[in-house]
Amino acid sequence: MTKFFIQTWGCQMNEYDSDRIRDLLKSQNWQETPEIAEADIVVLVTCAVRKKAEDKVYNQLFSWKHKKLLKEKAIICFGGCVASEDGKKVLSEAPMVSVVFGPQTIHRLVSMINEVRENGRKVVDVSFPDIEKFDFLPSPAGRNGSSAFVTIMEGCSNFCTYCIVPYTRGQEMSRSPEAVLEEIRILTDQGIREINLLGQNVNSYSGVYASGKRCNFAELLYLVAEIPGVERIRFTTSNPHDLTDEIITAFRDLPQIASSLHLPVQSGSDRILRLMGRKYDREKYFEVVTKLRDARPGISISSDFIVGFPGETAADFRDTMDLVDRVRFDQSFSFIYSPRPGTPAASLEDNVSLTEKKERLYELQNRINFFAQTYSREMLDTVQNVLVDGLSVKNSQELRGRTDNNRTVNFPGDPALIGTFRTVKITYVMAHTLRGELVRE
Ligand code: SAH
Ligand code: SF4
Ligand code: F3S
């Protein structure tokens, strides 16, 4: 029996790809193992968004090798965005690798593995065939929990000046609405209740029906909401530039859309936003947020930030902090700028000292945590609509669920409730999770 092991880094698009790789390898009657030492096939799905992310993968491989954890004949398959960026170079960086595949060639993985097995030759295919991967993958099966990702578009054509994604995942391409809706039906038939629509810029989704007609993102939301069994819809990532009034109206019309939106702003300085090539300014961001809060009072808005972009002055950073205070973001992610080879920003002079970058990051994260905790505290003693996702990670006697505003809550309850929505009263608030108790209905 062939056993495979998968490790995934990076964004939800990679997590989705890994789920589809699991479907594919299982369709060969291969079995997944959580033990690297048992694996005949090791699959790495990697992220190149920052240097640290990239280094982690190679470090992991060498650490396994060093600890002699890799089976002697294990076939190591190196995929994802670092594979796409490094291509053949992966083989010289990490000689134990035999297969290099990219985000758009995951469906060819089995034939690449078989080629290594039969001919003993290493195989590299990080090409970008037209969005064909979805047509060659088995249908999604056996997802755990109550929530699933569905990629609605691949790649990105925005070319923000700091970002490597357009180079690693290719041009933006939307799946057809029929394919997306069919995949969601298959998932809801398996008991999935929450669908998380994925793309680097979902707001600019533009799928083409078999009839040739186009479907935009707002239309897609209404179609997804009509599918029986879809009780909660999330989507990520949204770009403020493409968040249309129609999409905002969908928040007003469709109770299935969760009351939380991830809307990365990156910076609050118009000058830096221009240098980043983000195509919106702070006024536009405020306008979108105001409209969203009007359409969906209480909606939780989270974001991504980059600090220390080349040339970012103290005044630029103050603009970011001012924007944070005005928007009062919920749980967000912030990063120190990391130059990515081949991107336009990488050739700008990086004149912000590391100390300054760290100070700014610290200040920003503190401020965001303050708001996130304020929102959490406001939830104490309220009742929340929670989708029961599985057993609690820390205590398998308890259940774990997610609130509408995307917080984890642990509470005692019967595992038979997994996959259903329940009313939970919040009884205790911690830094990153909540505790609660079921409200008898
Ligand atoms: N498509 C999404 C972002 C995908 S990358 C969007 O446009 O919002 C996820 C996050 O990584 C980005 O939002 C950004 O904050 C961060 N990031 C991307 N490139 C980076 C870089 N070169 N250095 C530091 N952070 C970066
Ligand atoms: Fe990168 Fe910009 Fe595309 Fe997001 S929108 S993936 S930041 S290029
Ligand atoms: Fe990383 Fe690739 Fe996603 S670079 S953030 S895994 S698209």
XYZ file of C-alpha atoms and ligand atoms in Angstrom:
482
model
C 0.000 0.000 0.000
C 1.487 3.331 -1.094
C 1.355 5.957 1.622
C 1.545 9.699 1.080
C 2.203 12.664 3.345
C 1.248 16.264 2.523
C 2.498 19.437 4.134
C 1.058 22.794 3.144
C 2.315 26.342 3.667
C 0.823 29.650 2.578
C -2.635 30.882 1.764
C -6.010 29.226 1.513
C -5.531 28.710 -2.209
C -2.718 26.336 -1.324
C -4.904 24.622 1.273
C -7.524 24.128 -1.399
C -4.938 22.754 -3.823
C -3.759 20.336 -1.138
C -7.318 19.118 -0.597
C -7.618 18.440 -4.326
C -4.217 16.692 -4.342
C -5.524 14.461 -1.528
C -8.585 13.622 -3.655
C -6.287 12.778 -6.551
C -3.839 10.580 -4.622
C -6.662 8.801 -2.793
C -8.289 8.040 -6.144
C -5.180 5.896 -6.821
C -6.005 3.956 -3.655
C -3.035 5.511 -1.950
C -3.416 6.237 1.728
C -2.627 9.434 3.572
C -0.360 9.196 6.620
C 0.409 11.873 9.219
C 3.862 10.271 9.735
C 6.580 11.501 7.423
C 8.682 8.410 8.248
C 6.011 6.120 6.776
C 5.523 8.035 3.552
C 6.446 6.642 0.145
C 5.361 9.927 -1.377
C 5.987 13.283 0.277
C 4.152 16.273 -1.154
C 5.142 19.837 -0.243
C 2.845 22.683 -1.222
C 4.876 25.825 -0.698
C 4.522 29.609 -0.395
C 6.853 32.282 -1.794
C 5.104 35.421 -0.606
C 7.904 36.435 1.782
C 11.482 35.229 2.060
C 10.791 33.658 5.442
C 7.981 31.531 4.003
C 10.273 30.314 1.257
C 13.148 29.496 3.613
C 10.849 27.443 5.839
C 10.274 24.854 3.130
C 13.894 24.181 2.348
C 14.718 24.168 6.064
C 12.002 21.615 6.700
C 13.307 19.329 3.962
C 16.861 19.449 5.249
C 15.730 18.915 8.803
C 13.831 15.753 7.792
C 16.860 14.581 5.881
C 19.188 15.368 8.770
C 16.967 13.500 11.230
C 16.804 10.588 8.762
C 13.029 10.787 8.713
C 12.653 10.354 4.960
C 12.239 6.810 3.684
C 15.153 5.861 1.473
C 12.977 5.414 -1.619
C 10.484 8.165 -0.799
C 9.515 10.265 -3.810
C 9.649 13.912 -2.766
C 7.258 16.141 -4.732
C 7.832 19.859 -4.423
C 4.849 21.991 -5.463
C 3.224 25.348 -4.881
C 4.545 28.849 -5.369
C 8.228 28.275 -4.531
C 8.249 25.480 -7.120
C 6.786 27.881 -9.624
C 9.365 30.534 -8.788
C 12.426 28.278 -8.646
C 11.478 25.661 -11.288
C 14.429 23.411 -12.106
C 16.530 25.234 -9.515
C 14.641 23.305 -6.808
C 16.521 20.173 -7.892
C 19.899 21.757 -7.227
C 18.772 23.493 -4.014
C 17.261 20.260 -2.659
C 18.727 17.199 -4.410
C 16.361 14.817 -2.602
C 13.422 16.192 -4.647
C 12.267 14.132 -7.670
C 9.125 15.936 -8.820
C 8.644 19.688 -9.180
C 5.066 20.722 -9.982
C 3.343 24.106 -9.973
C -0.008 25.460 -8.786
C -1.469 24.904 -12.264
C -0.128 21.368 -12.796
C -1.376 19.591 -9.652
C -3.604 17.363 -11.795
C -0.503 15.911 -13.487
C 1.066 14.850 -10.210
C 0.194 11.138 -10.447
C 1.635 10.774 -13.934
C 4.762 12.662 -12.848
C 5.187 10.312 -9.874
C 4.670 7.273 -12.113
C 7.286 8.560 -14.507
C 9.818 8.761 -11.664
C 8.857 5.257 -10.546
C 9.153 3.790 -14.032
C 12.141 5.651 -15.463
C 13.927 6.857 -12.353
C 14.167 10.281 -14.020
C 13.334 13.529 -12.229
C 10.357 15.467 -13.607
C 9.747 19.224 -13.612
C 6.476 20.762 -14.849
C 5.628 24.202 -13.526
C 3.887 25.362 -16.695
C 0.666 27.381 -16.742
C -1.722 25.438 -18.971
C -5.095 27.236 -19.329
C -7.240 26.695 -16.290
C -7.443 22.956 -17.004
C -6.548 21.507 -13.627
C -10.139 21.489 -12.405
C -11.242 19.396 -15.388
C -8.759 16.638 -14.603
C -9.224 16.269 -10.855
C -11.608 13.780 -9.235
C -14.616 15.344 -7.487
C -13.995 16.579 -3.990
C -14.716 13.860 -1.468
C -14.667 13.277 2.253
C -13.991 16.821 3.457
C -13.771 17.033 7.230
C -15.872 19.407 9.274
C -18.613 21.637 7.988
C -16.751 24.179 5.914
C -14.916 23.922 2.590
C -12.901 26.106 0.241
C -13.836 26.449 -3.398
C -11.408 28.187 -5.730
C -13.389 30.301 -8.186
C -10.459 31.881 -9.970
C -6.773 31.220 -10.415
C -3.805 33.533 -10.594
C -3.722 37.295 -10.389
C -3.168 40.040 -12.949
C -2.938 42.966 -10.562
C 0.844 43.017 -10.308
C 1.069 44.996 -7.081
C 4.694 46.080 -7.163
C 5.808 44.060 -4.111
C 4.002 40.831 -4.876
C 5.228 37.595 -6.382
C 1.827 35.903 -6.748
C 1.159 36.929 -10.389
C 4.483 35.326 -11.316
C 3.967 32.126 -9.328
C 0.306 31.456 -10.038
C -0.027 33.060 -13.458
C -2.629 35.333 -15.003
C -6.049 35.784 -13.484
C -8.519 33.235 -14.873
C -12.049 32.552 -13.661
C -13.708 29.149 -13.576
C -17.101 28.879 -15.205
C -20.078 29.514 -12.908
C -21.426 26.057 -13.797
C -18.220 24.365 -12.583
C -18.172 26.391 -9.369
C -21.838 25.717 -8.577
C -21.500 22.013 -9.374
C -18.537 21.696 -7.017
C -20.514 23.434 -4.271
C -23.459 21.050 -4.802
C -21.123 18.070 -4.418
C -19.813 19.553 -1.161
C -23.231 20.360 0.306
C -24.353 16.801 -0.519
C -21.543 15.701 1.820
C -22.870 17.885 4.628
C -20.718 20.956 4.086
C -22.647 24.038 5.247
C -20.148 26.842 4.830
C -18.510 27.677 1.525
C -15.446 29.884 1.344
C -14.987 31.183 -2.200
C -11.327 31.698 -3.010
C -9.250 33.779 -5.358
C -6.549 36.433 -5.079
C -9.064 39.031 -6.168
C -12.525 37.453 -6.023
C -14.283 40.779 -6.569
C -13.096 40.809 -10.159
C -14.434 37.285 -10.850
C -15.694 37.072 -14.417
C -16.747 33.548 -15.310
C -18.188 32.564 -18.666
C -21.281 30.345 -18.892
C -21.430 27.608 -21.527
C -23.842 29.966 -23.323
C -21.044 32.531 -23.608
C -22.701 34.951 -21.184
C -20.529 36.422 -18.429
C -21.165 36.130 -14.699
C -19.690 38.668 -12.281
C -18.938 38.111 -8.610
C -22.152 39.650 -7.263
C -24.228 37.407 -9.549
C -22.226 34.396 -8.440
C -22.984 35.193 -4.781
C -26.729 35.140 -5.462
C -26.400 31.822 -7.307
C -24.364 30.230 -4.516
C -26.894 31.415 -1.926
C -29.656 29.604 -3.846
C -28.003 26.203 -3.476
C -29.855 24.173 -0.835
C -27.577 23.424 2.106
C -25.381 26.511 1.701
C -26.026 28.251 4.991
C -22.963 30.450 5.261
C -20.840 32.053 2.562
C -17.416 33.602 3.035
C -15.025 34.812 0.360
C -11.409 35.881 0.223
C -9.512 37.890 -0.902
C -11.350 41.101 -1.731
C -9.635 44.075 -3.297
C -11.137 47.450 -2.295
C -10.676 48.647 -5.874
C -13.101 46.045 -7.248
C -15.624 45.901 -4.399
C -18.658 47.086 -6.358
C -21.957 48.470 -5.062
C -23.597 45.274 -6.357
C -21.394 43.178 -4.074
C -22.200 45.479 -1.156
C -25.909 45.083 -1.956
C -25.447 41.316 -1.758
C -24.463 41.825 1.902
C -27.802 43.586 2.374
C -29.825 40.946 0.507
C -28.217 37.641 1.428
C -28.243 36.618 5.087
C -26.072 33.633 4.129
C -23.053 35.919 3.617
C -21.129 35.972 6.905
C -20.749 39.258 8.740
C -17.024 39.457 8.308
C -14.934 40.603 5.412
C -11.199 40.421 4.842
C -10.341 43.594 2.955
C -6.568 44.090 2.760
C -5.548 47.736 2.666
C -1.726 47.253 2.961
C -1.077 50.915 3.818
C -2.967 54.044 4.866
C -0.657 56.380 2.956
C -1.777 57.422 -0.516
C 1.821 57.901 -1.545
C 2.758 54.343 -0.534
C -0.430 52.889 -2.030
C 0.569 54.487 -5.333
C 4.077 53.037 -5.099
C 2.531 49.658 -4.319
C 0.315 49.908 -7.413
C -2.805 49.169 -5.370
C -5.207 51.227 -7.585
C -7.205 52.800 -4.721
C -6.579 55.547 -2.184
C -7.532 55.892 1.457
C -10.682 57.865 0.637
C -11.891 54.999 -1.546
C -11.178 52.579 1.290
C -13.171 54.662 3.795
C -16.009 54.948 1.293
C -16.213 51.181 0.797
C -16.092 50.520 4.556
C -18.856 53.054 5.237
C -21.083 51.488 2.581
C -20.417 47.997 3.906
C -21.274 48.981 7.475
C -24.394 50.644 6.218
C -25.437 47.509 4.311
C -24.492 45.150 7.133
C -24.384 46.868 10.545
C -21.793 45.297 12.847
C -19.820 43.650 10.034
C -16.301 42.771 11.158
C -13.584 44.047 8.837
C -10.094 42.576 8.889
C -7.085 43.454 6.798
C -3.505 42.848 5.738
C -0.742 45.433 6.144
C 2.813 45.747 4.924
C 5.123 47.951 6.997
C 8.481 49.257 5.891
C 7.757 49.361 2.170
C 10.753 51.060 0.463
C 10.631 54.777 1.209
C 7.925 54.541 3.884
C 8.418 57.597 6.116
C 7.258 58.128 9.687
C 4.492 60.334 8.244
C 3.354 57.541 5.883
C 3.198 55.171 8.808
C 1.178 57.696 10.847
C -1.335 57.686 7.973
C -1.587 53.907 8.327
C -2.164 54.169 12.084
C -4.747 56.888 11.498
C -6.589 54.650 9.045
C -6.467 51.765 11.525
C -7.984 53.968 14.231
C -10.713 55.216 11.939
C -11.696 51.816 10.592
C -11.181 49.921 13.888
C -10.175 46.683 12.195
C -10.856 43.310 13.654
C -8.180 40.535 13.753
C -5.708 41.342 10.957
C -2.358 40.295 9.572
C 0.662 42.546 9.248
C 4.079 41.868 7.831
C 7.431 43.534 7.377
C 8.041 44.152 3.679
C 10.141 41.405 2.111
C 11.717 42.136 -1.299
C 10.749 39.439 -3.813
C 13.179 38.853 -6.684
C 11.819 39.965 -10.034
C 9.117 42.271 -8.654
C 9.338 46.003 -9.452
C 9.564 47.038 -5.767
C 12.626 44.833 -5.280
C 14.684 47.351 -7.254
C 13.573 50.303 -5.108
C 16.028 51.399 -2.480
C 15.042 49.773 0.808
C 15.933 52.710 3.051
C 13.902 51.922 6.157
C 16.051 50.437 8.923
C 15.146 47.068 10.353
C 14.742 48.621 13.802
C 12.207 51.101 12.437
C 10.369 48.338 10.605
C 10.151 46.262 13.760
C 8.968 49.211 15.840
C 6.266 50.020 13.319
C 5.130 46.418 13.124
C 4.950 46.205 16.911
C 2.937 49.401 17.195
C 0.542 48.330 14.452
C 0.009 44.831 15.837
C -0.630 46.201 19.319
C -3.238 48.570 18.006
C -4.981 45.895 15.965
C -4.942 43.454 18.882
C -6.487 46.134 21.052
C -9.432 46.454 18.661
C -9.771 42.697 18.166
C -9.916 42.205 21.932
C -12.404 45.020 22.331
C -14.687 43.285 19.819
C -14.208 39.970 21.612
C -15.057 41.477 24.990
C -18.201 43.005 23.557
C -19.300 39.455 22.710
C -19.324 38.343 26.350
C -22.823 37.218 27.423
C -24.215 37.575 23.887
C -25.691 34.655 21.971
C -24.022 33.754 18.697
C -24.932 31.675 15.700
C -22.127 29.114 15.604
C -21.336 26.569 12.916
C -20.049 23.485 14.729
C -16.891 22.528 12.915
C -15.388 19.635 14.881
C -13.876 18.687 18.204
C -12.001 21.308 20.171
C -8.269 21.174 19.409
C -7.202 21.364 23.052
C -9.917 19.232 24.629
C -11.488 16.479 22.559
C -14.360 16.274 25.050
C -15.556 19.623 23.711
C -16.765 21.030 20.414
C -15.311 23.790 18.302
C -17.293 26.184 16.178
C -17.063 29.473 14.339
C -19.055 32.614 14.939
C -20.383 34.798 12.181
C -17.497 37.241 12.776
C -14.991 34.418 12.289
C -13.970 33.619 15.857
C -13.382 30.173 17.239
C -15.550 29.220 20.199
C -15.165 26.067 22.302
C -18.075 24.617 24.261
C -19.257 21.336 25.751
C -21.640 19.383 23.516
C -22.482 16.178 21.689
C -20.254 15.411 18.647
C -23.474 14.623 16.761
C -23.898 18.397 16.491
C -20.871 18.712 14.177
C -21.993 20.161 10.874
C -24.978 22.058 12.282
C -25.601 25.643 13.319
C -26.245 26.123 17.041
C -26.964 29.025 19.337
C -24.093 29.447 21.768
C -23.873 31.909 24.633
C -20.380 33.363 25.104
C -19.313 32.838 28.702
C -15.588 33.590 28.665
C -13.312 35.618 26.420
C -9.639 34.809 25.858
C -7.061 36.459 23.619
C -7.717 34.316 20.552
C -10.665 32.103 21.362
C -13.956 32.245 23.161
C -15.695 29.802 25.444
C -19.398 29.293 25.485
C -22.331 27.073 26.300
C -25.126 25.740 24.160
C -28.436 27.507 24.474
C -31.288 24.991 24.551
C -33.515 25.662 21.576
N -4.448 38.940 -3.100
C -4.364 39.390 -1.771
C -3.037 39.136 -1.074
C -2.324 37.874 -1.238
S -0.750 37.813 -0.491
C -4.571 40.895 -1.764
O -4.337 41.551 -2.744
O -4.909 41.407 -0.725
C -1.170 37.924 1.229
C -0.565 39.079 1.949
O 0.843 38.959 2.018
C -0.758 40.432 1.290
O -2.005 40.990 1.579
C 0.366 41.259 1.843
O -0.020 41.934 3.023
C 1.435 40.228 2.142
N 2.543 40.340 1.196
C 2.526 40.112 -0.126
N 3.753 40.338 -0.668
C 4.551 40.736 0.353
C 5.919 41.128 0.448
N 6.694 41.174 -0.635
N 6.399 41.448 1.664
C 5.614 41.428 2.753
N 4.317 41.066 2.732
C 3.783 40.726 1.540
Fe -0.490 40.097 -5.008
Fe -1.758 42.357 -5.511
Fe -2.511 40.112 -6.741
Fe -2.976 40.419 -4.142
S -3.872 41.643 -5.788
S -2.140 38.605 -5.141
S -1.199 41.573 -3.466
S -0.578 41.173 -7.002
Fe 1.905 32.130 -0.881
Fe 1.380 31.417 -3.326
Fe -0.576 31.901 -1.649
S 2.996 32.775 -2.716
S 0.273 33.445 -0.322
S 0.889 30.299 -1.494
S -0.556 32.319 -3.820
